[in-house]
Amino acid sequence: MIDSADNVTHMLPVTGPMRLNFHTDQPDAARVFVADLNQDLLGDWIVTLSWDGKPQVRGGGRVTVVNDQEAGFKMIQKIAQKKEKSGYRLV
């Protein structure tokens, strides 16, 4: 976007959805973990976590409302660090 005040190009703020997919290859079964950052229809930012894996363990999910997009980014960043330490890899 060109700023009309000084004719300099600025990056647009990222306001779109963000998704991170994690996968791990366990000897017994593969596991999948997904973290989404989206806005709902009312404009609230939400972080949705979902997981699935071993055949005998049921998948699940959780939705958390965050204050703003930046808080959602920070939450997903912490989740990504934790998952990578647990042996998951970003796909």
GROMACS .gro file of C-alpha atoms in nm, residues 13-19 37-39 45 69 73:
model
   13
   13PRO     CA    1  -0.124  -0.536   0.838
   14VAL     CA    2  -0.188  -0.908   0.838
   15THR     CA    3  -0.558  -0.942   0.912
   16GLY     CA    4  -0.623  -1.274   0.748
   17PRO     CA    5  -0.644  -1.615   0.907
   18MET     CA    6  -0.336  -1.803   1.018
   19ARG     CA    7  -0.301  -2.182   1.045
   37LEU     CA    8  -0.618  -1.786   1.438
   38ASN     CA    9  -0.932  -1.634   1.283
   39GLN     CA   10  -1.190  -1.365   1.333
   45TRP     CA   11  -1.019  -1.296   1.736
   69GLN     CA   12  -0.473  -1.035   1.674
   73PHE     CA   13  -0.009  -1.449   1.740
   0.00000   0.00000   0.00000
